[in-house]
PDB file of C-alpha atoms in Angstrom:
ATOM      1  CA  UNK A   1     -31.324  28.444  -4.978  1.00  0.00           C
ATOM      2  CA  UNK A   2     -34.932  28.688  -6.814  1.00  0.00           C
ATOM      3  CA  UNK A   3     -34.625  32.145  -6.170  1.00  0.00           C
ATOM      4  CA  UNK A   4     -31.311  32.859  -7.858  1.00  0.00           C
ATOM      5  CA  UNK A   5     -32.610  30.884 -10.823  1.00  0.00           C
ATOM      6  CA  UNK A   6     -35.596  32.772 -11.051  1.00  0.00           C
ATOM      7  CA  UNK A   7     -33.589  35.981 -10.968  1.00  0.00           C
ATOM      8  CA  UNK A   8     -31.290  34.742 -13.624  1.00  0.00           C
ATOM      9  CA  UNK A   9     -34.236  33.684 -16.152  1.00  0.00           C
ATOM     10  CA  UNK A  10     -35.718  37.192 -15.585  1.00  0.00           C
ATOM     11  CA  UNK A  11     -32.290  38.804 -16.280  1.00  0.00           C
ATOM     12  CA  UNK A  12     -32.566  36.999 -19.613  1.00  0.00           C
ATOM     13  CA  UNK A  13     -35.957  38.619 -20.360  1.00  0.00           C
ATOM     14  CA  UNK A  14     -34.597  41.974 -19.164  1.00  0.00           C
ATOM     15  CA  UNK A  15     -31.427  41.740 -21.170  1.00  0.00           C
ATOM     16  CA  UNK A  16     -33.093  40.925 -24.496  1.00  0.00           C
ATOM     17  CA  UNK A  17     -35.572  43.826 -24.225  1.00  0.00           C
ATOM     18  CA  UNK A  18     -32.851  46.264 -23.261  1.00  0.00           C
ATOM     19  CA  UNK A  19     -30.724  45.039 -26.225  1.00  0.00           C
ATOM     20  CA  UNK A  20     -33.822  45.208 -28.498  1.00  0.00           C
ATOM     21  CA  UNK A  21     -34.333  48.957 -27.415  1.00  0.00           C
ATOM     22  CA  UNK A  22     -30.737  49.881 -28.128  1.00  0.00           C
ATOM     23  CA  UNK A  23     -30.864  47.875 -31.484  1.00  0.00           C
ATOM     24  CA  UNK A  24     -33.890  49.973 -32.464  1.00  0.00           C
ATOM     25  CA  UNK A  25     -31.883  53.228 -31.644  1.00  0.00           C
ATOM     26  CA  UNK A  26     -29.044  52.017 -33.646  1.00  0.00           C
ATOM     27  CA  UNK A  27     -31.136  51.277 -36.776  1.00  0.00           C
ATOM     28  CA  UNK A  28     -32.685  54.525 -36.675  1.00  0.00           C
ATOM     29  CA  UNK A  29     -29.409  56.501 -36.340  1.00  0.00           C
ATOM     30  CA  UNK A  30     -28.055  54.294 -39.292  1.00  0.00           C
ATOM     31  CA  UNK A  31     -31.159  54.753 -41.407  1.00  0.00           C
ATOM     32  CA  UNK A  32     -31.396  50.997 -41.383  1.00  0.00           C
ATOM     33  CA  UNK A  33     -34.984  50.786 -42.687  1.00  0.00           C
ATOM     34  CA  UNK A  34     -37.098  48.181 -44.491  1.00  0.00           C
ATOM     35  CA  UNK A  35     -39.162  50.131 -46.891  1.00  0.00           C
ATOM     36  CA  UNK A  36     -42.620  49.021 -48.203  1.00  0.00           C
ATOM     37  CA  UNK A  37     -42.840  47.080 -51.441  1.00  0.00           C
ATOM     38  CA  UNK A  38     -44.703  44.720 -53.682  1.00  0.00           C
ATOM     39  CA  UNK A  39     -42.724  41.664 -52.080  1.00  0.00           C
ATOM     40  CA  UNK A  40     -43.082  43.023 -48.538  1.00  0.00           C
ATOM     41  CA  UNK A  41     -46.188  42.663 -46.290  1.00  0.00           C
ATOM     42  CA  UNK A  42     -45.449  46.009 -44.380  1.00  0.00           C
ATOM     43  CA  UNK A  43     -46.951  49.436 -45.120  1.00  0.00           C
ATOM     44  CA  UNK A  44     -44.468  51.868 -43.452  1.00  0.00           C
ATOM     45  CA  UNK A  45     -40.545  51.910 -43.230  1.00  0.00           C
ATOM     46  CA  UNK A  46     -39.558  50.031 -40.280  1.00  0.00           C
ATOM     47  CA  UNK A  47     -36.227  49.732 -38.589  1.00  0.00           C
ATOM     48  CA  UNK A  48     -34.691  46.254 -38.930  1.00  0.00           C
ATOM     49  CA  UNK A  49     -31.792  44.351 -37.272  1.00  0.00           C
ATOM     50  CA  UNK A  50     -33.626  43.717 -33.966  1.00  0.00           C
ATOM     51  CA  UNK A  51     -32.750  39.980 -33.654  1.00  0.00           C
ATOM     52  CA  UNK A  52     -29.162  40.969 -32.824  1.00  0.00           C
ATOM     53  CA  UNK A  53     -30.731  41.434 -29.144  1.00  0.00           C
ATOM     54  CA  UNK A  54     -31.785  37.583 -29.442  1.00  0.00           C
ATOM     55  CA  UNK A  55     -28.115  36.652 -30.760  1.00  0.00           C
ATOM     56  CA  UNK A  56     -26.423  38.563 -27.783  1.00  0.00           C
ATOM     57  CA  UNK A  57     -28.612  37.341 -25.132  1.00  0.00           C
ATOM     58  CA  UNK A  58     -28.289  33.640 -26.108  1.00  0.00           C
ATOM     59  CA  UNK A  59     -24.307  34.387 -26.339  1.00  0.00           C
ATOM     60  CA  UNK A  60     -24.255  35.971 -22.961  1.00  0.00           C
ATOM     61  CA  UNK A  61     -26.418  32.865 -21.705  1.00  0.00           C
ATOM     62  CA  UNK A  62     -23.789  30.552 -23.103  1.00  0.00           C
ATOM     63  CA  UNK A  63     -20.889  32.213 -21.094  1.00  0.00           C
ATOM     64  CA  UNK A  64     -22.937  32.036 -17.982  1.00  0.00           C
ATOM     65  CA  UNK A  65     -23.783  28.394 -18.718  1.00  0.00           C
ATOM     66  CA  UNK A  66     -20.214  27.670 -19.323  1.00  0.00           C
ATOM     67  CA  UNK A  67     -19.111  29.067 -16.035  1.00  0.00           C
ATOM     68  CA  UNK A  68     -21.858  27.052 -14.194  1.00  0.00           C
ATOM     69  CA  UNK A  69     -21.227  23.745 -16.034  1.00  0.00           C
ATOM     70  CA  UNK A  70     -17.407  23.829 -17.212  1.00  0.00           C
ATOM     71  CA  UNK A  71     -17.865  20.506 -18.710  1.00  0.00           C
ATOM     72  CA  UNK A  72     -20.282  21.657 -21.288  1.00  0.00           C
ATOM     73  CA  UNK A  73     -18.012  24.466 -22.471  1.00  0.00           C
ATOM     74  CA  UNK A  74     -16.583  22.979 -25.726  1.00  0.00           C
ATOM     75  CA  UNK A  75     -20.168  22.223 -26.606  1.00  0.00           C
ATOM     76  CA  UNK A  76     -21.365  25.672 -25.724  1.00  0.00           C
ATOM     77  CA  UNK A  77     -18.491  27.162 -27.673  1.00  0.00           C
ATOM     78  CA  UNK A  78     -19.104  25.249 -30.806  1.00  0.00           C
ATOM     79  CA  UNK A  79     -22.808  26.115 -30.759  1.00  0.00           C
ATOM     80  CA  UNK A  80     -21.718  29.824 -29.924  1.00  0.00           C
ATOM     81  CA  UNK A  81     -19.385  29.639 -33.034  1.00  0.00           C
ATOM     82  CA  UNK A  82     -22.166  28.372 -35.404  1.00  0.00           C
ATOM     83  CA  UNK A  83     -24.557  31.005 -34.028  1.00  0.00           C
ATOM     84  CA  UNK A  84     -22.061  33.803 -34.771  1.00  0.00           C
ATOM     85  CA  UNK A  85     -21.441  32.727 -38.277  1.00  0.00           C
ATOM     86  CA  UNK A  86     -25.212  32.851 -39.005  1.00  0.00           C
ATOM     87  CA  UNK A  87     -25.979  35.915 -37.272  1.00  0.00           C
ATOM     88  CA  UNK A  88     -22.840  37.585 -38.672  1.00  0.00           C
ATOM     89  CA  UNK A  89     -23.678  36.904 -42.290  1.00  0.00           C
ATOM     90  CA  UNK A  90     -27.266  38.042 -41.580  1.00  0.00           C
ATOM     91  CA  UNK A  91     -26.083  41.209 -40.055  1.00  0.00           C
ATOM     92  CA  UNK A  92     -23.790  42.085 -42.990  1.00  0.00           C
ATOM     93  CA  UNK A  93     -26.828  41.097 -45.348  1.00  0.00           C
ATOM     94  CA  UNK A  94     -28.791  43.512 -43.311  1.00  0.00           C
ATOM     95  CA  UNK A  95     -26.563  46.312 -43.943  1.00  0.00           C
ATOM     96  CA  UNK A  96     -25.459  45.273 -47.547  1.00  0.00           C
ATOM     97  CA  UNK A  97     -27.242  42.712 -49.303  1.00  0.00           C
ATOM     98  CA  UNK A  98     -25.283  39.550 -50.175  1.00  0.00           C
ATOM     99  CA  UNK A  99     -25.815  36.809 -52.834  1.00  0.00           C
ATOM    100  CA  UNK A 100     -27.954  33.967 -51.645  1.00  0.00           C
ATOM    101  CA  UNK A 101     -25.244  31.375 -52.397  1.00  0.00           C
ATOM    102  CA  UNK A 102     -22.758  33.168 -50.319  1.00  0.00           C
ATOM    103  CA  UNK A 103     -25.154  33.238 -47.119  1.00  0.00           C
ATOM    104  CA  UNK A 104     -25.895  29.554 -47.929  1.00  0.00           C
ATOM    105  CA  UNK A 105     -22.424  28.409 -47.949  1.00  0.00           C
ATOM    106  CA  UNK A 106     -21.941  30.104 -44.388  1.00  0.00           C
ATOM    107  CA  UNK A 107     -25.101  28.261 -43.104  1.00  0.00           C
ATOM    108  CA  UNK A 108     -23.723  24.989 -44.348  1.00  0.00           C
ATOM    109  CA  UNK A 109     -20.516  25.626 -42.407  1.00  0.00           C
ATOM    110  CA  UNK A 110     -22.397  26.689 -39.323  1.00  0.00           C
ATOM    111  CA  UNK A 111     -24.712  23.554 -39.426  1.00  0.00           C
ATOM    112  CA  UNK A 112     -21.785  21.424 -40.040  1.00  0.00           C
ATOM    113  CA  UNK A 113     -20.504  22.468 -36.494  1.00  0.00           C
ATOM    114  CA  UNK A 114     -23.899  21.555 -35.002  1.00  0.00           C
ATOM    115  CA  UNK A 115     -23.817  18.138 -36.938  1.00  0.00           C
ATOM    116  CA  UNK A 116     -20.292  17.532 -35.605  1.00  0.00           C
ATOM    117  CA  UNK A 117     -21.604  17.951 -32.033  1.00  0.00           C
ATOM    118  CA  UNK A 118     -24.568  15.588 -32.832  1.00  0.00           C
ATOM    119  CA  UNK A 119     -21.831  13.011 -34.241  1.00  0.00           C
ATOM    120  CA  UNK A 120     -19.540  13.372 -31.144  1.00  0.00           C
ATOM    121  CA  UNK A 121     -22.368  12.660 -28.809  1.00  0.00           C
ATOM    122  CA  UNK A 122     -24.209   9.681 -30.499  1.00  0.00           C
ATOM    123  CA  UNK A 123     -21.241   8.388 -32.930  1.00  0.00           C
ATOM    124  CA  UNK A 124     -24.156   8.062 -35.716  1.00  0.00           C
ATOM    125  CA  UNK A 125     -23.020   9.497 -38.897  1.00  0.00           C
ATOM    126  CA  UNK A 126     -26.511   9.377 -40.455  1.00  0.00           C
ATOM    127  CA  UNK A 127     -28.030  11.337 -37.488  1.00  0.00           C
ATOM    128  CA  UNK A 128     -25.295  14.084 -37.887  1.00  0.00           C
ATOM    129  CA  UNK A 129     -25.904  14.388 -41.605  1.00  0.00           C
ATOM    130  CA  UNK A 130     -29.714  14.713 -40.868  1.00  0.00           C
ATOM    131  CA  UNK A 131     -28.574  17.363 -38.443  1.00  0.00           C
ATOM    132  CA  UNK A 132     -26.546  19.283 -41.111  1.00  0.00           C
ATOM    133  CA  UNK A 133     -29.500  19.114 -43.634  1.00  0.00           C
ATOM    134  CA  UNK A 134     -32.176  20.007 -40.937  1.00  0.00           C
ATOM    135  CA  UNK A 135     -30.146  22.793 -39.524  1.00  0.00           C
ATOM    136  CA  UNK A 136     -29.434  24.473 -42.863  1.00  0.00           C
ATOM    137  CA  UNK A 137     -33.170  24.117 -43.797  1.00  0.00           C
ATOM    138  CA  UNK A 138     -34.403  25.562 -40.675  1.00  0.00           C
ATOM    139  CA  UNK A 139     -32.165  28.652 -40.771  1.00  0.00           C
ATOM    140  CA  UNK A 140     -33.707  29.445 -44.105  1.00  0.00           C
ATOM    141  CA  UNK A 141     -37.207  28.498 -43.281  1.00  0.00           C
ATOM    142  CA  UNK A 142     -37.171  30.840 -40.291  1.00  0.00           C
ATOM    143  CA  UNK A 143     -35.812  33.590 -42.519  1.00  0.00           C
ATOM    144  CA  UNK A 144     -38.682  33.055 -45.083  1.00  0.00           C
ATOM    145  CA  UNK A 145     -41.433  32.979 -42.432  1.00  0.00           C
ATOM    146  CA  UNK A 146     -40.252  35.988 -40.698  1.00  0.00           C
ATOM    147  CA  UNK A 147     -42.430  38.325 -42.898  1.00  0.00           C
ATOM    148  CA  UNK A 148     -45.213  39.712 -40.544  1.00  0.00           C
ATOM    149  CA  UNK A 149     -45.252  41.187 -37.019  1.00  0.00           C
ATOM    150  CA  UNK A 150     -44.510  38.349 -34.213  1.00  0.00           C
ATOM    151  CA  UNK A 151     -44.871  35.157 -36.337  1.00  0.00           C
ATOM    152  CA  UNK A 152     -41.269  33.909 -36.164  1.00  0.00           C
ATOM    153  CA  UNK A 153     -40.717  35.086 -32.662  1.00  0.00           C
ATOM    154  CA  UNK A 154     -44.187  33.367 -31.428  1.00  0.00           C
ATOM    155  CA  UNK A 155     -43.369  30.085 -33.098  1.00  0.00           C
ATOM    156  CA  UNK A 156     -39.993  30.256 -31.471  1.00  0.00           C
ATOM    157  CA  UNK A 157     -41.124  30.703 -27.992  1.00  0.00           C
ATOM    158  CA  UNK A 158     -43.782  27.753 -28.552  1.00  0.00           C
ATOM    159  CA  UNK A 159     -40.939  25.600 -29.784  1.00  0.00           C
ATOM    160  CA  UNK A 160     -38.791  26.391 -26.759  1.00  0.00           C
ATOM    161  CA  UNK A 161     -41.513  25.636 -24.257  1.00  0.00           C
ATOM    162  CA  UNK A 162     -42.483  22.256 -26.081  1.00  0.00           C
ATOM    163  CA  UNK A 163     -38.908  21.066 -26.107  1.00  0.00           C
ATOM    164  CA  UNK A 164     -37.903  22.391 -22.737  1.00  0.00           C
ATOM    165  CA  UNK A 165     -40.987  20.256 -21.225  1.00  0.00           C
ATOM    166  CA  UNK A 166     -39.486  16.780 -22.480  1.00  0.00           C
ATOM    167  CA  UNK A 167     -35.806  17.640 -21.843  1.00  0.00           C
ATOM    168  CA  UNK A 168     -34.139  16.147 -18.479  1.00  0.00           C
ATOM    169  CA  UNK A 169     -32.697  18.811 -16.321  1.00  0.00           C
ATOM    170  CA  UNK A 170     -30.821  21.101 -16.643  1.00  0.00           C
ATOM    171  CA  UNK A 171     -31.180  20.551 -20.487  1.00  0.00           C
ATOM    172  CA  UNK A 172     -34.495  22.081 -20.280  1.00  0.00           C
ATOM    173  CA  UNK A 173     -33.334  25.402 -19.427  1.00  0.00           C
ATOM    174  CA  UNK A 174     -32.171  25.683 -23.023  1.00  0.00           C
ATOM    175  CA  UNK A 175     -35.574  25.920 -24.386  1.00  0.00           C
ATOM    176  CA  UNK A 176     -36.887  28.269 -21.442  1.00  0.00           C
ATOM    177  CA  UNK A 177     -33.837  30.564 -22.138  1.00  0.00           C
ATOM    178  CA  UNK A 178     -34.610  30.517 -26.043  1.00  0.00           C
ATOM    179  CA  UNK A 179     -38.206  31.550 -25.055  1.00  0.00           C
ATOM    180  CA  UNK A 180     -37.345  34.243 -22.998  1.00  0.00           C
ATOM    181  CA  UNK A 181     -34.988  35.721 -25.452  1.00  0.00           C
ATOM    182  CA  UNK A 182     -37.805  36.036 -27.854  1.00  0.00           C
ATOM    183  CA  UNK A 183     -40.200  37.032 -25.117  1.00  0.00           C
ATOM    184  CA  UNK A 184     -37.881  40.172 -24.384  1.00  0.00           C
ATOM    185  CA  UNK A 185     -38.063  41.058 -28.176  1.00  0.00           C
ATOM    186  CA  UNK A 186     -41.573  40.513 -28.801  1.00  0.00           C
ATOM    187  CA  UNK A 187     -43.232  43.697 -27.512  1.00  0.00           C
ATOM    188  CA  UNK A 188     -41.295  45.838 -29.881  1.00  0.00           C
ATOM    189  CA  UNK A 189     -42.485  43.751 -32.953  1.00  0.00           C
ATOM    190  CA  UNK A 190     -45.863  42.614 -32.046  1.00  0.00           C
ATOM    191  CA  UNK A 191     -48.715  43.594 -32.211  1.00  0.00           C
ATOM    192  CA  UNK A 192     -47.455  46.863 -33.860  1.00  0.00           C
ATOM    193  CA  UNK A 193     -43.814  46.625 -35.200  1.00  0.00           C
ATOM    194  CA  UNK A 194     -41.226  49.127 -33.800  1.00  0.00           C
ATOM    195  CA  UNK A 195     -38.460  47.011 -35.336  1.00  0.00           C
ATOM    196  CA  UNK A 196     -38.018  44.129 -37.349  1.00  0.00           C
ATOM    197  CA  UNK A 197     -35.811  40.917 -36.631  1.00  0.00           C
ATOM    198  CA  UNK A 198     -33.890  41.138 -39.875  1.00  0.00           C
ATOM    199  CA  UNK A 199     -31.638  38.491 -41.252  1.00  0.00           C
ATOM    200  CA  UNK A 200     -29.582  38.693 -38.375  1.00  0.00           C
ATOM    201  CA  UNK A 201     -32.285  37.341 -36.027  1.00  0.00           C
ATOM    202  CA  UNK A 202     -34.448  35.211 -38.387  1.00  0.00           C
ATOM    203  CA  UNK A 203     -31.568  32.894 -39.436  1.00  0.00           C
ATOM    204  CA  UNK A 204     -29.943  32.728 -36.059  1.00  0.00           C
ATOM    205  CA  UNK A 205     -33.034  32.172 -34.528  1.00  0.00           C
ATOM    206  CA  UNK A 206     -33.570  29.079 -36.940  1.00  0.00           C
ATOM    207  CA  UNK A 207     -30.281  27.819 -35.991  1.00  0.00           C
ATOM    208  CA  UNK A 208     -31.125  28.034 -32.229  1.00  0.00           C
ATOM    209  CA  UNK A 209     -34.187  26.110 -32.547  1.00  0.00           C
ATOM    210  CA  UNK A 210     -32.239  23.319 -34.851  1.00  0.00           C
ATOM    211  CA  UNK A 211     -29.627  23.148 -31.977  1.00  0.00           C
ATOM    212  CA  UNK A 212     -32.451  22.554 -29.602  1.00  0.00           C
ATOM    213  CA  UNK A 213     -34.221  19.796 -31.778  1.00  0.00           C
ATOM    214  CA  UNK A 214     -30.622  18.280 -32.003  1.00  0.00           C
ATOM    215  CA  UNK A 215     -30.476  18.366 -28.072  1.00  0.00           C
ATOM    216  CA  UNK A 216     -33.652  16.675 -27.759  1.00  0.00           C
ATOM    217  CA  UNK A 217     -32.612  13.907 -30.308  1.00  0.00           C
ATOM    218  CA  UNK A 218     -29.527  13.357 -28.409  1.00  0.00           C
ATOM    219  CA  UNK A 219     -30.827  13.550 -24.727  1.00  0.00           C
ATOM    220  CA  UNK A 220     -34.312  11.702 -25.325  1.00  0.00           C
ATOM    221  CA  UNK A 221     -35.450   8.808 -27.089  1.00  0.00           C
ATOM    222  CA  UNK A 222     -38.275  10.385 -28.943  1.00  0.00           C
ATOM    223  CA  UNK A 223     -38.398   9.456 -32.672  1.00  0.00           C
ATOM    224  CA  UNK A 224     -37.075  12.288 -34.850  1.00  0.00           C
ATOM    225  CA  UNK A 225     -40.411  12.537 -36.953  1.00  0.00           C
ATOM    226  CA  UNK A 226     -42.137  13.506 -33.849  1.00  0.00           C
ATOM    227  CA  UNK A 227     -39.595  16.322 -33.230  1.00  0.00           C
ATOM    228  CA  UNK A 228     -40.908  17.911 -36.347  1.00  0.00           C
ATOM    229  CA  UNK A 229     -44.736  18.368 -34.875  1.00  0.00           C
ATOM    230  CA  UNK A 230     -43.947  21.569 -32.897  1.00  0.00           C
ATOM    231  CA  UNK A 231     -42.441  23.086 -35.898  1.00  0.00           C
ATOM    232  CA  UNK A 232     -45.080  22.067 -38.458  1.00  0.00           C
ATOM    233  CA  UNK A 233     -46.586  25.257 -39.075  1.00  0.00           C
ATOM    234  CA  UNK A 234     -43.632  26.844 -40.476  1.00  0.00           C
ATOM    235  CA  UNK A 235     -42.384  23.411 -42.147  1.00  0.00           C
ATOM    236  CA  UNK A 236     -45.512  22.815 -44.115  1.00  0.00           C
ATOM    237  CA  UNK A 237     -46.040  26.344 -45.260  1.00  0.00           C
ATOM    238  CA  UNK A 238     -42.370  27.216 -46.330  1.00  0.00           C
ATOM    239  CA  UNK A 239     -41.948  23.651 -47.655  1.00  0.00           C
ATOM    240  CA  UNK A 240     -44.692  23.502 -49.953  1.00  0.00           C
ATOM    241  CA  UNK A 241     -44.639  27.213 -51.028  1.00  0.00           C
ATOM    242  CA  UNK A 242     -41.005  26.404 -51.981  1.00  0.00           C
ATOM    243  CA  UNK A 243     -42.042  23.236 -53.893  1.00  0.00           C
ATOM    244  CA  UNK A 244     -44.777  24.850 -55.708  1.00  0.00           C
ATOM    245  CA  UNK A 245     -42.487  27.811 -56.777  1.00  0.00           C
ATOM    246  CA  UNK A 246     -39.974  25.183 -58.038  1.00  0.00           C
ATOM    247  CA  UNK A 247     -42.483  23.212 -59.976  1.00  0.00           C
ATOM    248  CA  UNK A 248     -43.996  26.337 -61.600  1.00  0.00           C
ATOM    249  CA  UNK A 249     -40.357  27.271 -62.718  1.00  0.00           C
ATOM    250  CA  UNK A 250     -40.245  30.495 -60.625  1.00  0.00           C
ATOM    251  CA  UNK A 251     -36.868  31.904 -59.435  1.00  0.00           C
ATOM    252  CA  UNK A 252     -37.534  30.368 -55.952  1.00  0.00           C
ATOM    253  CA  UNK A 253     -34.696  32.031 -54.292  1.00  0.00           C
ATOM    254  CA  UNK A 254     -36.192  35.632 -54.923  1.00  0.00           C
ATOM    255  CA  UNK A 255     -38.325  37.357 -52.393  1.00  0.00           C
ATOM    256  CA  UNK A 256     -41.839  36.936 -52.614  1.00  0.00           C
ATOM    257  CA  UNK A 257     -45.222  36.996 -50.966  1.00  0.00           C
ATOM    258  CA  UNK A 258     -46.538  33.602 -51.713  1.00  0.00           C
ATOM    259  CA  UNK A 259     -46.478  31.879 -48.328  1.00  0.00           C
ATOM    260  CA  UNK A 260     -49.939  31.312 -46.865  1.00  0.00           C
ATOM    261  CA  UNK A 261     -49.416  33.851 -44.143  1.00  0.00           C
ATOM    262  CA  UNK A 262     -48.424  36.467 -46.761  1.00  0.00           C
ATOM    263  CA  UNK A 263     -51.670  35.896 -48.866  1.00  0.00           C
ATOM    264  CA  UNK A 264     -53.708  36.018 -46.054  1.00  0.00           C
ATOM    265  CA  UNK A 265     -52.424  39.823 -45.103  1.00  0.00           C
ATOM    266  CA  UNK A 266     -52.416  40.468 -48.872  1.00  0.00           C
ATOM    267  CA  UNK A 267     -56.207  39.501 -48.646  1.00  0.00           C
ATOM    268  CA  UNK A 268     -56.791  41.795 -45.960  1.00  0.00           C
ATOM    269  CA  UNK A 269     -56.185  40.048 -42.683  1.00  0.00           C
ATOM    270  CA  UNK A 270     -54.340  41.811 -39.925  1.00  0.00           C
ATOM    271  CA  UNK A 271     -50.878  40.821 -38.928  1.00  0.00           C
ATOM    272  CA  UNK A 272     -52.206  40.429 -35.631  1.00  0.00           C
ATOM    273  CA  UNK A 273     -54.755  38.038 -36.603  1.00  0.00           C
ATOM    274  CA  UNK A 274     -52.714  35.898 -38.888  1.00  0.00           C
ATOM    275  CA  UNK A 275     -49.898  35.606 -36.395  1.00  0.00           C
ATOM    276  CA  UNK A 276     -52.529  34.665 -33.984  1.00  0.00           C
ATOM    277  CA  UNK A 277     -53.905  31.982 -36.155  1.00  0.00           C
ATOM    278  CA  UNK A 278     -50.408  30.315 -36.519  1.00  0.00           C
ATOM    279  CA  UNK A 279     -50.056  30.684 -32.644  1.00  0.00           C
ATOM    280  CA  UNK A 280     -53.220  28.798 -32.116  1.00  0.00           C
ATOM    281  CA  UNK A 281     -52.060  26.207 -34.677  1.00  0.00           C
ATOM    282  CA  UNK A 282     -48.676  26.131 -32.957  1.00  0.00           C
ATOM    283  CA  UNK A 283     -50.467  25.486 -29.494  1.00  0.00           C
ATOM    284  CA  UNK A 284     -52.203  22.429 -30.909  1.00  0.00           C
ATOM    285  CA  UNK A 285     -48.855  21.275 -32.352  1.00  0.00           C
ATOM    286  CA  UNK A 286     -47.075  21.456 -29.103  1.00  0.00           C
ATOM    287  CA  UNK A 287     -49.881  19.877 -27.328  1.00  0.00           C
ATOM    288  CA  UNK A 288     -49.836  16.893 -29.775  1.00  0.00           C
ATOM    289  CA  UNK A 289     -46.187  16.544 -29.329  1.00  0.00           C
ATOM    290  CA  UNK A 290     -46.102  16.784 -25.775  1.00  0.00           C
ATOM    291  CA  UNK A 291     -49.119  14.220 -25.234  1.00  0.00           C
ATOM    292  CA  UNK A 292     -47.400  11.601 -27.567  1.00  0.00           C
ATOM    293  CA  UNK A 293     -43.582  11.696 -26.337  1.00  0.00           C
ATOM    294  CA  UNK A 294     -44.162   8.637 -24.140  1.00  0.00           C
ATOM    295  CA  UNK A 295     -45.357   6.383 -26.812  1.00  0.00           C
ATOM    296  CA  UNK A 296     -43.265   3.329 -28.538  1.00  0.00           C
ATOM    297  CA  UNK A 297     -41.394   4.699 -31.258  1.00  0.00           C
ATOM    298  CA  UNK A 298     -43.575   3.419 -34.004  1.00  0.00           C
ATOM    299  CA  UNK A 299     -46.571   4.983 -32.622  1.00  0.00           C
ATOM    300  CA  UNK A 300     -44.685   8.423 -32.324  1.00  0.00           C
ATOM    301  CA  UNK A 301     -43.756   8.077 -35.832  1.00  0.00           C
ATOM    302  CA  UNK A 302     -47.344   7.427 -37.002  1.00  0.00           C
ATOM    303  CA  UNK A 303     -48.604  10.378 -35.046  1.00  0.00           C
ATOM    304  CA  UNK A 304     -46.070  12.574 -36.670  1.00  0.00           C
ATOM    305  CA  UNK A 305     -46.918  11.557 -40.158  1.00  0.00           C
ATOM    306  CA  UNK A 306     -50.776  11.632 -39.394  1.00  0.00           C
ATOM    307  CA  UNK A 307     -50.375  15.243 -38.118  1.00  0.00           C
ATOM    308  CA  UNK A 308     -48.188  16.707 -40.752  1.00  0.00           C
ATOM    309  CA  UNK A 309     -50.562  15.056 -43.430  1.00  0.00           C
ATOM    310  CA  UNK A 310     -53.449  16.968 -41.636  1.00  0.00           C
ATOM    311  CA  UNK A 311     -51.386  20.265 -41.712  1.00  0.00           C
ATOM    312  CA  UNK A 312     -50.574  19.880 -45.351  1.00  0.00           C
ATOM    313  CA  UNK A 313     -54.311  19.135 -46.105  1.00  0.00           C
ATOM    314  CA  UNK A 314     -55.216  22.128 -44.161  1.00  0.00           C
ATOM    315  CA  UNK A 315     -52.559  24.153 -46.038  1.00  0.00           C
ATOM    316  CA  UNK A 316     -53.876  23.175 -49.282  1.00  0.00           C
ATOM    317  CA  UNK A 317     -57.355  23.929 -48.365  1.00  0.00           C
ATOM    318  CA  UNK A 318     -56.672  27.553 -47.049  1.00  0.00           C
ATOM    319  CA  UNK A 319     -54.245  28.049 -49.998  1.00  0.00           C
ATOM    320  CA  UNK A 320     -56.974  27.088 -52.687  1.00  0.00           C
ATOM    321  CA  UNK A 321     -59.579  29.303 -50.951  1.00  0.00           C
ATOM    322  CA  UNK A 322     -57.231  32.325 -50.814  1.00  0.00           C
ATOM    323  CA  UNK A 323     -56.323  31.823 -54.608  1.00  0.00           C
ATOM    324  CA  UNK A 324     -60.027  31.729 -55.441  1.00  0.00           C
TER     325      UNK A 324
END
């Protein structure tokens, strides 16, 4: 049985890598390229849309899981529908740019499906509403933060591992599968980018991670604030950059290069170095999270608040240094 499980997980990795190779060939054939520009962090034209490989692998995994665990079929189908909606609007946007409001409406609909699953599992309307807001936000946060080689994928792998470690079996497999789908894509994107994830992948990846967080919130007693810790690198950078743009009167929905990771690259740091630094911070975040999941709820919340304050202070310090 163990050999069969290992073979299945290796198949996830292989399928993701194979589909990424196919996505690159498709992008080159269709001339689907991201060109360098003032609001981008790369210097050469690069194929985009490789994230479709992650999406298709996750959907295939949902089909296999539904066969193995028929009782979970409806839940998996609802999740898959939401994933298809987010990935579909992203795929469209990769081929023919769409208004931000139209994309956001689709994100809200997909997040509402996820919120419905949470409501059905818990009967808690407030928790479902929180899931709706969180999923909608994370879809866009992962899109905002997918701007340099490997950063979005490596953070997703860390999140998958961190949450897999606290979920009871067989639910922990969800985090492992998510991590493996990203790992199959990673060699094509890091350290040198032969293809970018594109909106089809970044938004869908944010949705998948939000679903994983919702699963942990339903299947464990971990305080919801502590669930934010493994994602703190992206939450802090995206959240406070957005807030600063709003407060300064900028058109915050337009593309820009003001995130901390983008400022670092513009300042001369390599993609490899910056992604590596975010990876190190992510490892510490995951370690703090996993070390504190058996505390009493009030202490879990206290640790989470303290860590987020620390992350915010570090962000402010680094951002000030780069501005100066």
